[in-house]
Amino acid sequence: MELVIFDCDGVLVDIERLAVRLQIALGAEFGWPLTTDEVVERFIGRSKESIIGQLTERLGAETAGLWWSRLIQRHREAVDLGLDPVDGLPEALAALTVPTCVASSGSHEKMRHTLGRTGLYDFFAGRIYSASEVARGKPAPDLFLYAARRMGVDPAACAVVEDSAPGVAAARAAGMRAFGYAGGPTPAARLQGPGTVVFDDMRALPDLLNGR
């Protein structure tokens, strides 16, 4: 293994539960009642384009735009109140001996904010890739293949750490080993699949990457 590719939200920064709560609250405001399971299934791990597409289909373009702008504003306000790395993540990063990078459905602006708030931005600076740079977001493999190409590593020599069903599906489609982190809102069963290791303690990641 020559490269470990990390998703951002829910894998590096502990924010996915907040994201679910924000989406449920917005659904109540705009007349689309949503459960936690529905938000996880529809939105978690998806690109901006995918989410706005679903909102537009259900509520129309104007409401979709308003929903998204409120989501971004409230997300930023919540992050500014306090955000931590995922539990065990600093220890896992310290123990890794192979190169790492970030590949997320979020925008570069969002990642500068969240990774900066948790002190992780400088660690990954210059190795951060967004779905905005490729044609298709997860579950398509484009973003992970792009990250591997930018890092100069064969996809077969890459591992991906993800916490969403679209994310692990994208890793498998890219021909990479998938590690599904089940410590967040996505149930472990939704992360399981061929070539995928599911785990719930980030401190275990270095040993899992080494096949132990």
CSV table of C-alpha atoms in Angstrom, one decimal:
chain,number,residue,atom,x,y,z
A,1,MET,CA,0.0,0.0,0.0
A,2,GLU,CA,1.4,3.4,-1.1
A,3,LEU,CA,-1.4,5.9,-0.3
A,4,VAL,CA,-4.2,6.3,2.2
A,5,ILE,CA,-7.1,8.5,0.9
A,6,PHE,CA,-9.3,10.0,3.6
A,7,ASP,CA,-12.8,11.3,3.2
A,8,CYS,CA,-13.2,14.5,5.3
A,9,ASP,CA,-16.6,14.8,7.1
A,10,GLY,CA,-17.2,12.0,9.5
A,11,VAL,CA,-13.7,10.5,8.9
A,12,LEU,CA,-11.4,13.4,9.8
A,13,VAL,CA,-13.8,15.9,11.4
A,14,ASP,CA,-16.6,14.8,13.7
A,15,ILE,CA,-19.5,16.6,11.9
A,16,GLU,CA,-21.8,14.1,10.2
A,17,ARG,CA,-24.3,13.9,13.1
A,18,LEU,CA,-24.5,17.7,13.0
A,19,ALA,CA,-25.1,17.5,9.2
A,20,VAL,CA,-27.9,15.0,9.7
A,21,ARG,CA,-29.6,17.2,12.3
A,22,LEU,CA,-29.3,20.3,10.1
A,23,GLN,CA,-30.9,18.5,7.1
A,24,ILE,CA,-33.8,17.2,9.2
A,25,ALA,CA,-34.4,20.7,10.5
A,26,LEU,CA,-34.4,22.2,7.0
A,27,GLY,CA,-36.8,19.4,5.9
A,28,ALA,CA,-39.2,20.4,8.6
A,29,GLU,CA,-38.9,24.1,7.5
A,30,PHE,CA,-39.5,23.4,3.8
A,31,GLY,CA,-42.2,20.7,4.1
A,32,TRP,CA,-40.1,17.6,3.4
A,33,PRO,CA,-40.2,15.5,6.6
A,34,LEU,CA,-37.0,13.5,6.8
A,35,THR,CA,-35.9,10.8,9.2
A,36,THR,CA,-32.2,10.2,10.2
A,37,ASP,CA,-32.1,7.1,8.0
A,38,GLU,CA,-33.5,9.0,5.0
A,39,VAL,CA,-30.9,11.8,5.4
A,40,VAL,CA,-28.1,9.3,5.6
A,41,GLU,CA,-29.4,7.4,2.6
A,42,ARG,CA,-30.0,10.5,0.4
A,43,PHE,CA,-27.4,13.1,1.4
A,44,ILE,CA,-24.5,11.8,3.5
A,45,GLY,CA,-21.4,11.4,1.3
A,46,ARG,CA,-23.1,12.9,-1.8
A,47,SER,CA,-21.8,15.8,-3.8
A,48,LYS,CA,-23.4,19.3,-3.8
A,49,GLU,CA,-24.8,18.6,-7.3
A,50,SER,CA,-26.4,15.3,-6.2
A,51,ILE,CA,-28.1,16.9,-3.1
A,52,ILE,CA,-29.3,20.0,-5.0
A,53,GLY,CA,-30.6,17.7,-7.8
A,54,GLN,CA,-32.7,15.8,-5.3
A,55,LEU,CA,-34.0,19.0,-3.6
A,56,THR,CA,-34.9,20.5,-7.0
A,57,GLU,CA,-36.8,17.4,-8.1
A,58,ARG,CA,-38.8,17.4,-4.8
A,59,LEU,CA,-39.2,21.1,-4.1
A,60,GLY,CA,-38.2,23.1,-7.2
A,61,ALA,CA,-35.1,25.0,-8.0
A,62,GLU,CA,-35.8,28.1,-6.0
A,63,THR,CA,-36.5,26.2,-2.8
A,64,ALA,CA,-33.5,24.0,-3.4
A,65,GLY,CA,-31.2,27.0,-3.7
A,66,LEU,CA,-32.6,28.5,-0.5
A,67,TRP,CA,-32.2,25.2,1.4
A,68,TRP,CA,-28.6,24.9,0.3
A,69,SER,CA,-27.7,28.5,1.3
A,70,ARG,CA,-29.2,28.0,4.7
A,71,LEU,CA,-27.5,24.7,5.1
A,72,ILE,CA,-24.1,26.2,4.3
A,73,GLN,CA,-24.7,29.2,6.7
A,74,ARG,CA,-25.8,27.0,9.6
A,75,HIS,CA,-23.0,24.5,9.0
A,76,ARG,CA,-20.5,27.3,9.2
A,77,GLU,CA,-22.0,28.8,12.3
A,78,ALA,CA,-22.0,25.4,14.0
A,79,VAL,CA,-18.4,24.7,13.1
A,80,ASP,CA,-17.4,28.1,14.5
A,81,LEU,CA,-18.9,27.1,17.8
A,82,GLY,CA,-16.6,24.2,18.1
A,83,LEU,CA,-15.4,21.2,16.1
A,84,ASP,CA,-13.2,18.3,17.0
A,85,PRO,CA,-11.3,15.6,15.0
A,86,VAL,CA,-12.9,12.2,14.9
A,87,ASP,CA,-12.2,10.3,18.1
A,88,GLY,CA,-8.9,8.5,17.7
A,89,LEU,CA,-8.0,10.2,14.4
A,90,PRO,CA,-4.9,12.1,15.7
A,91,GLU,CA,-3.5,8.8,17.1
A,92,ALA,CA,-4.2,7.0,13.8
A,93,LEU,CA,-2.5,9.7,11.7
A,94,ALA,CA,0.6,9.7,14.0
A,95,ALA,CA,1.0,5.9,13.5
A,96,LEU,CA,0.7,5.9,9.7
A,97,THR,CA,3.9,5.5,7.8
A,98,VAL,CA,2.6,5.9,4.2
A,99,PRO,CA,1.5,9.1,2.4
A,100,THR,CA,-2.0,10.4,2.9
A,101,CYS,CA,-4.4,12.8,1.2
A,102,VAL,CA,-8.0,14.0,1.4
A,103,ALA,CA,-10.7,13.4,-1.2
A,104,SER,CA,-14.1,14.8,-0.3
A,105,SER,CA,-17.5,15.6,-1.7
A,106,GLY,CA,-17.2,19.0,0.1
A,107,SER,CA,-15.8,22.1,-1.5
A,108,HIS,CA,-12.3,23.4,-0.9
A,109,GLU,CA,-13.8,26.3,1.0
A,110,LYS,CA,-15.7,24.0,3.3
A,111,MET,CA,-12.6,21.9,3.9
A,112,ARG,CA,-10.4,24.9,4.7
A,113,HIS,CA,-13.0,25.8,7.3
A,114,THR,CA,-13.5,22.5,8.9
A,115,LEU,CA,-10.0,21.2,8.7
A,116,GLY,CA,-8.7,24.5,9.8
A,117,ARG,CA,-11.0,24.6,12.8
A,118,THR,CA,-9.7,21.2,13.9
A,119,GLY,CA,-6.0,22.0,13.2
A,120,LEU,CA,-5.8,19.4,10.4
A,121,TYR,CA,-5.5,21.7,7.4
A,122,ASP,CA,-1.8,22.3,7.6
A,123,PHE,CA,-1.2,18.5,8.0
A,124,PHE,CA,-2.9,17.8,4.6
A,125,ALA,CA,-2.2,21.1,2.8
A,126,GLY,CA,-1.4,20.5,-0.8
A,127,ARG,CA,-3.0,17.1,-0.8
A,128,ILE,CA,-6.7,18.0,-0.6
A,129,TYR,CA,-9.0,17.2,-3.5
A,130,SER,CA,-12.7,18.0,-4.0
A,131,ALA,CA,-15.5,16.5,-6.0
A,132,SER,CA,-15.7,20.0,-7.7
A,133,GLU,CA,-12.6,19.0,-9.6
A,134,VAL,CA,-14.1,16.0,-11.4
A,135,ALA,CA,-17.0,15.3,-13.6
A,136,ARG,CA,-18.9,12.9,-11.3
A,137,GLY,CA,-19.1,12.7,-7.5
A,138,LYS,CA,-19.4,9.6,-5.4
A,139,PRO,CA,-20.4,6.8,-5.8
A,140,ALA,CA,-18.6,7.2,-9.2
A,141,PRO,CA,-14.8,6.5,-8.8
A,142,ASP,CA,-13.7,9.8,-10.5
A,143,LEU,CA,-12.6,11.6,-7.3
A,144,PHE,CA,-10.5,8.8,-5.9
A,145,LEU,CA,-8.9,8.1,-9.3
A,146,TYR,CA,-8.1,11.8,-9.6
A,147,ALA,CA,-6.5,11.9,-6.1
A,148,ALA,CA,-4.4,8.8,-6.9
A,149,ARG,CA,-3.3,10.4,-10.2
A,150,ARG,CA,-2.4,13.7,-8.6
A,151,MET,CA,-0.4,11.8,-5.9
A,152,GLY,CA,1.3,9.6,-8.5
A,153,VAL,CA,0.1,6.3,-7.1
A,154,ASP,CA,-1.5,3.3,-8.9
A,155,PRO,CA,-5.2,2.9,-7.8
A,156,ALA,CA,-4.5,-0.7,-6.9
A,157,ALA,CA,-1.9,0.5,-4.3
A,158,CYS,CA,-4.5,2.9,-2.6
A,159,ALA,CA,-6.7,2.5,0.4
A,160,VAL,CA,-9.7,4.7,1.1
A,161,VAL,CA,-11.2,5.5,4.5
A,162,GLU,CA,-14.9,6.4,4.2
A,163,ASP,CA,-17.9,6.7,6.4
A,164,SER,CA,-20.7,6.6,3.8
A,165,ALA,CA,-22.2,4.1,1.4
A,166,PRO,CA,-21.5,6.2,-1.7
A,167,GLY,CA,-17.9,6.6,-0.5
A,168,VAL,CA,-17.1,2.9,-0.1
A,169,ALA,CA,-18.9,2.2,-3.4
A,170,ALA,CA,-16.7,4.8,-5.1
A,171,ALA,CA,-13.6,3.2,-3.6
A,172,ARG,CA,-14.6,-0.2,-4.8
A,173,ALA,CA,-15.4,1.2,-8.3
A,174,ALA,CA,-11.9,2.7,-8.3
A,175,GLY,CA,-10.3,-0.6,-7.6
A,176,MET,CA,-9.0,0.5,-4.2
A,177,ARG,CA,-9.2,-1.2,-0.8
A,178,ALA,CA,-12.1,0.3,1.2
A,179,PHE,CA,-12.2,0.8,4.9
A,180,GLY,CA,-15.7,1.8,6.1
A,181,TYR,CA,-15.7,3.7,9.4
A,182,ALA,CA,-18.9,2.9,11.2
A,183,GLY,CA,-18.4,5.2,14.2
A,184,GLY,CA,-20.8,7.8,12.8
A,185,PRO,CA,-24.5,7.9,11.7
A,186,THR,CA,-24.1,5.4,8.8
A,187,PRO,CA,-24.9,1.9,10.0
A,188,ALA,CA,-22.2,-0.7,9.6
A,189,ALA,CA,-24.4,-2.8,7.4
A,190,ARG,CA,-24.5,0.0,4.7
A,191,LEU,CA,-20.8,0.1,4.5
A,192,GLN,CA,-20.2,-3.6,4.0
A,193,GLY,CA,-19.3,-5.1,0.6
A,194,PRO,CA,-16.6,-6.9,-1.3
A,195,GLY,CA,-13.1,-5.6,-0.7
A,196,THR,CA,-14.3,-3.6,2.3
A,197,VAL,CA,-13.2,-3.7,6.0
A,198,VAL,CA,-15.7,-2.2,8.4
A,199,PHE,CA,-14.5,-0.8,11.7
A,200,ASP,CA,-15.7,1.5,14.4
A,201,ASP,CA,-12.5,2.7,16.2
A,202,MET,CA,-10.2,5.0,14.3
A,203,ARG,CA,-7.3,3.9,16.5
A,204,ALA,CA,-7.5,0.5,14.9
A,205,LEU,CA,-6.9,1.8,11.4
A,206,PRO,CA,-3.1,1.5,11.2
A,207,ASP,CA,-3.2,-2.2,12.1
A,208,LEU,CA,-6.1,-2.8,9.7
A,209,LEU,CA,-4.2,-1.2,6.9
A,210,ASN,CA,-1.4,-3.6,7.6
A,211,GLY,CA,-3.7,-6.6,7.6
A,212,ARG,CA,-3.6,-7.1,11.3
